[in-house]
Amino acid sequence: MKHLLTLITALTLPLTAWAAEGDVKILKFLMSEIEICDSDYNCLDVEAKTLPDPKKSPIPVVGFDEKEGMLKFVVEQQEKWVHQTEVELNQKAEASVICTNQKISRKSDKEVFATYGLGEGC
């Protein structure tokens, strides 16, 4: 019985993690004008108020382009892409490696570069 419970846990834990990852939603557009792109990355700046209001209903993210840093969502059956820096999501990414090549010596520099270095080469 103990071995069966261990086996079930080992099989379901990765599935639970995968399901949680698939539930990413846009909660807020962070700027008054958002650069929205089509699937060919033809982009236009549009006013955020012309987009669906994620406060009324969070917008599911259906794809991610890691190279370009773009998130895909669907509006009125049309695929749209937005820069991940222009939205607030319901989940935060965690860096697997936190490092930087910069030698920070002054306190003011430490404040400026506090957010840099995540995922950069070591």
PDB file of C-alpha atoms in Angstrom:
ATOM      1  CA  MET A   1       0.000   0.000   0.000  1.00  0.00           C
ATOM      2  CA  LYS A   2       2.835   2.396   0.889  1.00  0.00           C
ATOM      3  CA  HIS A   3       4.565   1.704  -2.437  1.00  0.00           C
ATOM      4  CA  LEU A   4       1.335   2.286  -4.337  1.00  0.00           C
ATOM      5  CA  LEU A   5       0.863   5.681  -2.668  1.00  0.00           C
ATOM      6  CA  THR A   6       4.461   6.636  -3.516  1.00  0.00           C
ATOM      7  CA  LEU A   7       3.948   5.602  -7.137  1.00  0.00           C
ATOM      8  CA  ILE A   8       0.709   7.580  -7.474  1.00  0.00           C
ATOM      9  CA  THR A   9       2.333  10.662  -5.932  1.00  0.00           C
ATOM     10  CA  ALA A  10       5.352  10.374  -8.243  1.00  0.00           C
ATOM     11  CA  LEU A  11       3.094  10.191 -11.297  1.00  0.00           C
ATOM     12  CA  THR A  12       0.644  12.947 -10.372  1.00  0.00           C
ATOM     13  CA  LEU A  13       3.059  15.591  -9.051  1.00  0.00           C
ATOM     14  CA  PRO A  14       4.553  16.423 -12.491  1.00  0.00           C
ATOM     15  CA  LEU A  15       1.042  16.555 -13.984  1.00  0.00           C
ATOM     16  CA  THR A  16      -0.043  19.007 -11.287  1.00  0.00           C
ATOM     17  CA  ALA A  17       2.963  21.236 -12.003  1.00  0.00           C
ATOM     18  CA  TRP A  18       2.231  21.125 -15.746  1.00  0.00           C
ATOM     19  CA  ALA A  19      -1.426  22.062 -15.173  1.00  0.00           C
ATOM     20  CA  ALA A  20      -0.424  25.014 -13.006  1.00  0.00           C
ATOM     21  CA  GLU A  21       1.940  26.289 -15.714  1.00  0.00           C
ATOM     22  CA  GLY A  22      -0.806  26.144 -18.334  1.00  0.00           C
ATOM     23  CA  ASP A  23      -3.045  28.466 -16.341  1.00  0.00           C
ATOM     24  CA  VAL A  24      -1.204  31.751 -17.043  1.00  0.00           C
ATOM     25  CA  LYS A  25      -3.498  34.752 -17.446  1.00  0.00           C
ATOM     26  CA  ILE A  26      -3.070  38.445 -18.232  1.00  0.00           C
ATOM     27  CA  LEU A  27      -4.382  40.435 -15.272  1.00  0.00           C
ATOM     28  CA  LYS A  28      -3.519  43.956 -16.389  1.00  0.00           C
ATOM     29  CA  PHE A  29      -2.077  45.960 -19.265  1.00  0.00           C
ATOM     30  CA  LEU A  30       0.661  48.119 -17.736  1.00  0.00           C
ATOM     31  CA  MET A  31       0.636  51.053 -20.186  1.00  0.00           C
ATOM     32  CA  SER A  32      -1.972  53.241 -21.803  1.00  0.00           C
ATOM     33  CA  GLU A  33      -0.701  52.166 -25.249  1.00  0.00           C
ATOM     34  CA  ILE A  34       0.281  48.549 -25.825  1.00  0.00           C
ATOM     35  CA  GLU A  35       2.255  47.184 -28.775  1.00  0.00           C
ATOM     36  CA  ILE A  36       0.092  44.389 -30.197  1.00  0.00           C
ATOM     37  CA  CYS A  37       1.473  42.141 -32.934  1.00  0.00           C
ATOM     38  CA  ASP A  38       0.027  39.549 -35.284  1.00  0.00           C
ATOM     39  CA  SER A  39       1.538  36.103 -35.888  1.00  0.00           C
ATOM     40  CA  ASP A  40       4.059  37.595 -38.365  1.00  0.00           C
ATOM     41  CA  TYR A  41       5.128  40.196 -35.767  1.00  0.00           C
ATOM     42  CA  ASN A  42       3.604  43.102 -37.653  1.00  0.00           C
ATOM     43  CA  CYS A  43       3.017  45.399 -34.698  1.00  0.00           C
ATOM     44  CA  LEU A  44       0.879  48.431 -33.911  1.00  0.00           C
ATOM     45  CA  ASP A  45       0.513  50.545 -30.796  1.00  0.00           C
ATOM     46  CA  VAL A  46      -3.097  50.389 -29.634  1.00  0.00           C
ATOM     47  CA  GLU A  47      -4.812  52.024 -26.700  1.00  0.00           C
ATOM     48  CA  ALA A  48      -5.257  49.597 -23.834  1.00  0.00           C
ATOM     49  CA  LYS A  49      -8.897  50.634 -23.452  1.00  0.00           C
ATOM     50  CA  THR A  50      -9.627  49.158 -26.913  1.00  0.00           C
ATOM     51  CA  LEU A  51      -8.490  45.717 -25.700  1.00  0.00           C
ATOM     52  CA  PRO A  52     -10.587  43.373 -23.546  1.00  0.00           C
ATOM     53  CA  ASP A  53     -10.559  44.429 -19.890  1.00  0.00           C
ATOM     54  CA  PRO A  54      -8.575  41.777 -17.993  1.00  0.00           C
ATOM     55  CA  LYS A  55      -9.999  43.097 -14.698  1.00  0.00           C
ATOM     56  CA  LYS A  56     -13.457  41.922 -15.775  1.00  0.00           C
ATOM     57  CA  SER A  57     -12.201  38.601 -17.103  1.00  0.00           C
ATOM     58  CA  PRO A  58      -8.503  37.568 -17.044  1.00  0.00           C
ATOM     59  CA  ILE A  59      -7.169  36.843 -20.524  1.00  0.00           C
ATOM     60  CA  PRO A  60      -5.631  33.350 -20.916  1.00  0.00           C
ATOM     61  CA  VAL A  61      -2.123  33.189 -22.376  1.00  0.00           C
ATOM     62  CA  VAL A  62      -2.141  30.455 -25.023  1.00  0.00           C
ATOM     63  CA  GLY A  63       1.471  30.659 -26.207  1.00  0.00           C
ATOM     64  CA  PHE A  64       4.914  32.063 -25.474  1.00  0.00           C
ATOM     65  CA  ASP A  65       7.779  32.991 -27.805  1.00  0.00           C
ATOM     66  CA  GLU A  66      10.836  32.697 -25.580  1.00  0.00           C
ATOM     67  CA  LYS A  67      13.196  34.199 -28.171  1.00  0.00           C
ATOM     68  CA  GLU A  68      11.151  37.385 -28.641  1.00  0.00           C
ATOM     69  CA  GLY A  69       9.689  37.554 -25.117  1.00  0.00           C
ATOM     70  CA  MET A  70       6.152  37.655 -26.481  1.00  0.00           C
ATOM     71  CA  LEU A  71       2.916  36.216 -25.109  1.00  0.00           C
ATOM     72  CA  LYS A  72       0.084  34.977 -27.346  1.00  0.00           C
ATOM     73  CA  PHE A  73      -3.575  35.498 -26.491  1.00  0.00           C
ATOM     74  CA  VAL A  74      -6.802  35.343 -28.501  1.00  0.00           C
ATOM     75  CA  VAL A  75      -9.266  38.211 -28.992  1.00  0.00           C
ATOM     76  CA  GLU A  76     -12.421  37.649 -31.051  1.00  0.00           C
ATOM     77  CA  GLN A  77     -10.904  34.488 -32.584  1.00  0.00           C
ATOM     78  CA  GLN A  78      -7.749  36.365 -33.665  1.00  0.00           C
ATOM     79  CA  GLU A  79      -4.306  35.557 -32.305  1.00  0.00           C
ATOM     80  CA  LYS A  80      -2.521  38.547 -30.800  1.00  0.00           C
ATOM     81  CA  TRP A  81       0.996  38.856 -29.399  1.00  0.00           C
ATOM     82  CA  VAL A  82       2.147  41.261 -26.684  1.00  0.00           C
ATOM     83  CA  HIS A  83       5.529  41.902 -25.056  1.00  0.00           C
ATOM     84  CA  GLN A  84       5.704  40.228 -21.656  1.00  0.00           C
ATOM     85  CA  THR A  85       6.993  43.502 -20.161  1.00  0.00           C
ATOM     86  CA  GLU A  86       3.750  45.301 -21.033  1.00  0.00           C
ATOM     87  CA  VAL A  87       1.425  43.068 -19.009  1.00  0.00           C
ATOM     88  CA  GLU A  88       0.970  41.814 -15.467  1.00  0.00           C
ATOM     89  CA  LEU A  89       0.454  38.063 -15.201  1.00  0.00           C
ATOM     90  CA  ASN A  90      -1.043  35.923 -12.470  1.00  0.00           C
ATOM     91  CA  GLN A  91       2.251  33.995 -12.201  1.00  0.00           C
ATOM     92  CA  LYS A  92       5.847  35.087 -11.790  1.00  0.00           C
ATOM     93  CA  ALA A  93       8.796  33.387 -13.453  1.00  0.00           C
ATOM     94  CA  GLU A  94      11.676  32.204 -11.317  1.00  0.00           C
ATOM     95  CA  ALA A  95      15.213  32.361 -12.636  1.00  0.00           C
ATOM     96  CA  SER A  96      17.063  29.069 -12.462  1.00  0.00           C
ATOM     97  CA  VAL A  97      20.373  30.954 -12.361  1.00  0.00           C
ATOM     98  CA  ILE A  98      20.807  34.394 -10.853  1.00  0.00           C
ATOM     99  CA  CYS A  99      24.081  35.982 -11.873  1.00  0.00           C
ATOM    100  CA  THR A 100      25.691  38.971 -13.492  1.00  0.00           C
ATOM    101  CA  ASN A 101      29.097  39.861 -14.896  1.00  0.00           C
ATOM    102  CA  GLN A 102      28.887  43.408 -13.569  1.00  0.00           C
ATOM    103  CA  LYS A 103      31.087  44.472 -10.673  1.00  0.00           C
ATOM    104  CA  ILE A 104      28.895  46.843  -8.708  1.00  0.00           C
ATOM    105  CA  SER A 105      30.856  49.089  -6.362  1.00  0.00           C
ATOM    106  CA  ARG A 106      28.691  52.121  -5.582  1.00  0.00           C
ATOM    107  CA  LYS A 107      25.473  51.929  -3.619  1.00  0.00           C
ATOM    108  CA  SER A 108      23.634  53.950  -6.287  1.00  0.00           C
ATOM    109  CA  ASP A 109      24.726  51.416  -8.924  1.00  0.00           C
ATOM    110  CA  LYS A 110      23.438  48.554  -6.785  1.00  0.00           C
ATOM    111  CA  GLU A 111      20.027  50.195  -6.712  1.00  0.00           C
ATOM    112  CA  VAL A 112      20.000  50.793 -10.473  1.00  0.00           C
ATOM    113  CA  PHE A 113      21.135  47.301 -11.461  1.00  0.00           C
ATOM    114  CA  ALA A 114      19.155  45.413  -8.828  1.00  0.00           C
ATOM    115  CA  THR A 115      16.820  43.894 -11.414  1.00  0.00           C
ATOM    116  CA  TYR A 116      19.457  43.140 -14.055  1.00  0.00           C
ATOM    117  CA  GLY A 117      21.360  39.912 -14.391  1.00  0.00           C
ATOM    118  CA  LEU A 118      18.551  37.382 -14.147  1.00  0.00           C
ATOM    119  CA  GLY A 119      19.255  34.583 -16.561  1.00  0.00           C
ATOM    120  CA  GLU A 120      22.207  36.346 -18.174  1.00  0.00           C
ATOM    121  CA  GLY A 121      25.390  34.474 -18.892  1.00  0.00           C
ATOM    122  CA  CYS A 122      27.762  33.916 -15.979  1.00  0.00           C
TER     123      CYS A 122
END
